[in-house]
Amino acid sequence: MHIDAAADVGADLTRIEAGAAAAEQNGYDGFGIPEARHDVFTALTLAAKATSRITLQSAIAVAFARNPMSLAVSANDVQLVSGGRLRLGLGSQVQQHIERRYSMPWGRPAARMEEFIAAVRAIWSCWATGERLAFRGRFYQHTLMTDFFNPGPNPYGNPPIWLAAVGERMATVAGRVADGIICHSFTTPTYLRERTLPAISTARGGSLDGFDVVLSAMAVLGADEAARAEAARAVRRQIAFYGSTPAYRPVLELHGWGELHDRLNALSRRQAWDEMADLIDDDVLDAFAVSGTPEEVATALRERFGGIVTRLSLYTPYAVDRELTAQVAVALRSTAS
């Protein structure tokens, strides 16, 4: 299991660059960068220039905010700048963001994503081999590539593609056309074992060999009980927010908590965030998050995800002492050895 660090969602570009350098100095294996307030490829480029060893992951780049050509170009450039250290994480986002924030088309997201990835690979293949670009799909058409716009073969090869997925349909797509899956933090070991991994394995002919399973796991950390109680409240709010999303209902349903989704969804329409958090009892919290001292968190993560997850990072939706997360990483590495 590789242990990765991640940039804060609200971090500016300077902090992301510094965070990548610190992650490398502190012995992490990789550094993930979300796409929120800044363009993820700009941030990855800065991180690449600030580091020399660790892998760099888009976590995630919003595929449907772009077209396959624009994304293929951006990823190819970061792969060049980083010396082959990019891991291209893609995600669909949800319908209202694609249509209302990006003003881009939506529809049949699993089928569209499968074709999107196939188109990106066709473009990269054209650059690598010099063969004519002739991709014709239902959603995307790429049939023109002149020498003026062709960067040629990437000396470091093409980056592996990891696909973010929650539902079984998108997980199946990941198994068919991607090199790994980015599991949503709103997941449980039971959901991974009973829904996500079987969907991937079936799509890959029964084998997960060579396939990355990437997870940013929710954790409750604090210097003392009071700090951990405050952190737990923040994690309850985050679980409630995710649980109110219709696309994520199957995770709750698997545990018999389908009615909880209905209540959370109704409250979310009123933006009753505090009331929503109150609905997340200890059983739900413990299903989605690990809590305790750094050593206890590391032990719980290893017990839950050892042998399943190939790359692990922490998701802490609250202000956390980075010394504590570093202690978790050290403890994870020591238990791995």
XYZ file of C-alpha atoms in Angstrom:
337
model
C 0.000 0.000 0.000
C 1.432 3.364 -1.063
C 0.797 6.261 1.295
C -0.048 9.573 -0.366
C -0.572 13.126 0.785
C -3.112 15.505 -0.692
C -3.535 19.233 -1.166
C -6.294 20.980 0.737
C -9.341 21.717 -1.401
C -9.155 25.407 -0.524
C -5.382 25.793 -0.939
C -4.061 28.425 -3.324
C -1.476 27.573 -5.962
C 1.465 28.652 -3.823
C 0.369 26.416 -0.955
C -0.206 23.494 -3.322
C 3.315 23.836 -4.687
C 4.771 24.020 -1.190
C 2.608 21.105 -0.072
C 3.946 18.896 -2.839
C 7.530 19.722 -1.910
C 6.813 19.020 1.769
C 5.121 15.710 0.915
C 8.201 14.575 -0.960
C 10.509 15.704 1.842
C 8.377 13.844 4.403
C 8.594 10.557 2.559
C 5.140 10.260 1.009
C 4.809 8.179 -2.141
C 2.484 10.526 -4.004
C 0.624 13.825 -3.878
C -2.985 14.318 -4.975
C -4.393 17.620 -6.196
C -8.146 18.256 -6.442
C -9.805 20.461 -9.024
C -11.781 23.039 -7.082
C -10.732 26.699 -7.122
C -7.831 26.304 -9.554
C -7.101 24.472 -12.773
C -5.720 21.106 -11.744
C -3.155 20.924 -14.561
C -1.689 24.300 -13.621
C -1.336 23.076 -10.044
C 0.183 19.777 -11.194
C 2.745 21.642 -13.281
C 3.836 23.702 -10.273
C 4.001 20.553 -8.141
C 6.067 18.811 -10.812
C 8.633 21.622 -10.842
C 8.855 21.546 -7.041
C 9.461 17.788 -6.776
C 11.538 15.051 -8.377
C 10.413 11.695 -6.938
C 6.796 11.398 -5.863
C 3.936 10.626 -8.197
C 1.473 13.432 -8.874
C -2.233 12.710 -9.156
C -5.146 14.744 -10.439
C -7.780 13.981 -7.858
C -9.699 14.547 -9.955
C -9.685 16.380 -13.293
C -13.281 16.973 -14.387
C -13.494 15.114 -17.685
C -16.838 16.423 -18.882
C -15.751 20.023 -18.364
C -13.319 19.389 -21.219
C -13.122 17.476 -24.466
C -10.767 14.516 -25.012
C -8.330 16.556 -27.132
C -7.893 19.371 -24.619
C -7.437 16.913 -21.785
C -5.005 14.749 -23.773
C -2.850 17.822 -24.431
C -2.849 18.991 -20.804
C -2.045 15.545 -19.425
C 0.691 15.007 -22.003
C 2.320 18.301 -20.998
C 2.303 17.465 -17.278
C 3.701 14.016 -18.049
C 6.579 15.719 -19.877
C 7.248 18.316 -17.182
C 7.119 15.745 -14.377
C 9.355 13.220 -16.092
C 6.627 10.591 -16.254
C 5.228 10.952 -12.739
C 1.623 11.859 -13.594
C -1.300 9.675 -12.600
C -4.293 11.033 -14.506
C -7.334 10.841 -12.276
C -10.602 11.584 -14.074
C -14.126 12.065 -12.801
C -17.497 12.938 -14.241
C -18.743 15.419 -11.621
C -22.527 15.590 -11.191
C -25.111 16.762 -13.675
C -25.903 20.203 -12.287
C -22.237 21.200 -12.188
C -21.586 20.007 -15.734
C -24.664 21.716 -17.129
C -24.925 24.812 -14.922
C -21.330 25.548 -13.902
C -19.498 24.420 -17.038
C -22.335 24.737 -19.589
C -21.381 21.396 -21.079
C -23.579 18.486 -22.230
C -24.683 15.730 -19.890
C -26.226 12.355 -20.521
C -25.389 8.663 -20.096
C -22.305 9.475 -17.975
C -20.923 5.924 -17.801
C -21.125 5.388 -21.561
C -19.821 8.902 -22.207
C -16.874 8.364 -19.854
C -15.933 5.069 -21.473
C -15.870 6.761 -24.861
C -14.037 9.813 -23.469
C -11.178 7.644 -22.191
C -11.061 5.678 -25.428
C -10.792 8.948 -27.348
C -7.937 10.199 -25.158
C -6.063 6.955 -25.718
C -6.676 7.191 -29.481
C -5.196 10.706 -29.529
C -2.144 9.613 -27.555
C -1.719 6.639 -29.878
C -1.816 8.948 -32.898
C 0.977 11.057 -31.412
C 3.015 7.990 -30.460
C 2.730 6.099 -33.739
C 2.087 8.756 -36.349
C -0.972 6.872 -37.520
C -3.992 8.780 -38.777
C -6.365 10.029 -36.079
C -9.735 8.485 -36.852
C -11.808 8.278 -33.684
C -15.545 8.226 -34.339
C -17.868 7.651 -31.429
C -21.359 8.518 -30.336
C -20.293 11.461 -28.186
C -16.880 12.453 -29.568
C -15.336 12.716 -33.025
C -11.584 13.266 -33.497
C -10.462 12.912 -37.103
C -7.929 15.706 -37.662
C -4.314 15.925 -36.477
C -1.717 17.834 -38.481
C 2.022 17.917 -37.797
C 1.770 21.493 -36.541
C -0.332 20.362 -33.559
C 1.235 16.943 -33.007
C 3.693 16.869 -30.051
C 4.958 13.442 -31.082
C 5.698 10.484 -28.787
C 6.064 11.260 -25.113
C 9.507 9.995 -24.043
C 8.017 8.935 -20.693
C 5.051 7.136 -22.208
C 1.450 7.974 -21.466
C 0.264 8.386 -17.867
C -1.977 5.717 -16.373
C -5.622 6.721 -16.140
C -7.523 6.330 -12.889
C -11.296 6.766 -12.961
C -13.321 8.034 -10.014
C -16.400 5.903 -9.402
C -19.057 5.283 -6.770
C -21.756 3.265 -8.515
C -21.264 -0.180 -9.994
C -21.823 1.055 -13.555
C -18.932 3.522 -13.443
C -16.791 0.997 -11.566
C -17.394 -1.413 -14.427
C -16.215 1.257 -16.869
C -13.074 1.695 -14.771
C -12.415 -2.016 -14.986
C -12.854 -2.031 -18.752
C -10.880 1.034 -19.846
C -8.878 2.500 -16.940
C -5.717 1.512 -15.095
C -7.160 2.129 -11.671
C -10.151 3.389 -9.726
C -10.377 6.359 -7.387
C -12.884 5.322 -4.753
C -14.988 8.079 -3.259
C -14.343 8.874 0.387
C -18.049 8.141 0.909
C -17.521 4.404 0.906
C -17.144 1.560 3.368
C -15.081 -1.641 3.391
C -18.321 -3.584 2.908
C -19.317 -1.545 -0.144
C -15.845 -1.929 -1.622
C -15.822 -5.702 -1.155
C -19.426 -6.401 -2.151
C -20.071 -3.837 -4.893
C -17.025 -1.962 -6.212
C -14.372 -4.656 -6.482
C -16.661 -7.345 -7.947
C -17.781 -4.917 -10.665
C -14.160 -4.159 -11.565
C -13.079 -7.787 -11.401
C -15.892 -8.949 -13.658
C -15.058 -6.261 -16.217
C -11.409 -7.372 -16.169
C -12.108 -11.065 -16.604
C -11.811 -11.911 -12.917
C -8.435 -10.355 -12.106
C -7.356 -7.166 -10.352
C -3.661 -7.716 -11.053
C -1.944 -4.496 -12.021
C -5.041 -2.432 -11.258
C -4.763 0.406 -8.730
C -7.425 0.938 -6.067
C -7.027 4.461 -4.697
C -8.846 5.785 -1.636
C -8.831 8.953 0.432
C -10.227 7.659 3.714
C -12.104 9.818 6.202
C -10.372 10.081 9.554
C -11.137 11.750 12.882
C -7.929 13.088 14.408
C -7.179 15.491 17.221
C -4.605 16.184 19.884
C -7.088 15.310 22.662
C -10.664 14.162 23.181
C -12.086 17.662 22.771
C -10.280 18.165 19.471
C -11.405 14.750 18.248
C -15.007 15.549 19.169
C -14.811 18.719 17.082
C -13.270 16.766 14.205
C -15.978 14.121 14.494
C -18.639 16.804 14.155
C -17.042 18.010 10.931
C -16.862 14.463 9.567
C -20.522 13.868 10.466
C -21.419 16.967 8.446
C -19.424 15.703 5.480
C -20.991 12.254 5.645
C -24.428 13.887 5.823
C -23.663 16.053 2.794
C -22.546 13.079 0.720
C -25.392 10.938 2.007
C -27.940 13.470 0.776
C -26.762 13.031 -2.832
C -29.028 10.666 -4.807
C -26.099 9.167 -6.733
C -24.563 7.976 -3.458
C -27.705 6.403 -2.024
C -26.631 2.824 -2.947
C -23.813 2.995 -0.400
C -26.290 3.711 2.388
C -28.804 1.198 1.062
C -26.277 -1.616 1.276
C -26.102 -1.009 5.033
C -29.876 -0.702 5.418
C -29.776 3.089 5.677
C -31.800 4.016 2.603
C -34.298 5.942 4.706
C -31.439 8.024 6.082
C -30.709 9.228 2.555
C -34.335 10.331 2.130
C -34.221 12.359 5.328
C -30.849 13.890 4.490
C -31.945 14.776 0.982
C -35.075 16.512 2.251
C -33.073 18.519 4.782
C -30.459 19.456 2.192
C -33.131 21.182 0.139
C -33.601 23.487 3.127
C -29.820 23.723 3.658
C -30.338 22.442 7.195
C -26.745 21.308 7.546
C -26.665 21.120 11.345
C -29.810 19.011 11.445
C -28.319 16.740 8.822
C -25.179 16.194 10.889
C -27.326 15.255 13.892
C -28.717 12.320 11.897
C -25.258 10.732 11.551
C -25.097 8.485 14.579
C -22.016 6.635 15.830
C -22.746 3.525 13.756
C -22.838 5.534 10.532
C -19.774 7.548 11.538
C -17.802 4.380 12.310
C -18.806 2.800 9.002
C -17.344 5.660 6.968
C -14.510 6.982 9.139
C -11.788 5.834 11.505
C -11.119 7.695 14.735
C -8.517 7.924 17.466
C -4.845 8.622 17.974
C -2.550 8.475 14.941
C -1.519 4.938 15.881
C -5.148 3.845 16.326
C -6.160 5.424 13.020
C -3.284 3.739 11.200
C -4.147 0.359 12.689
C -7.824 0.725 11.775
C -6.993 1.761 8.213
C -4.685 -1.201 7.768
C -7.339 -3.576 9.137
C -10.053 -2.133 6.893
C -8.210 -1.661 3.646
C -5.053 -3.766 3.723
C -5.066 -6.118 0.761
C -7.780 -4.050 -0.961
C -6.439 -0.539 -1.459
C -3.140 -0.004 -3.263
C -2.844 3.736 -2.556
C -4.218 5.436 0.546
C -4.442 9.014 1.757
C -6.378 10.743 4.539
C -9.460 12.889 4.060
C -9.877 15.324 6.953
C -12.628 17.900 6.191
C -11.545 20.134 9.075
C -8.433 22.004 10.211
C -6.008 19.318 11.331
C -2.500 19.441 12.721
C -0.320 18.146 9.877
C 1.971 16.574 12.451
C -0.871 14.208 13.325
C -1.448 13.154 9.712
C 2.304 12.686 9.315
C 2.282 10.400 12.356
C -0.470 8.328 10.741
C 1.637 7.990 7.597
C 4.681 6.904 9.624
C 2.598 4.361 11.527
C 1.127 3.005 8.285
C 4.563 2.592 6.772
C 5.846 0.838 9.887
C 2.934 -1.616 9.944
C 3.471 -2.233 6.214
C 7.041 -3.303 6.886
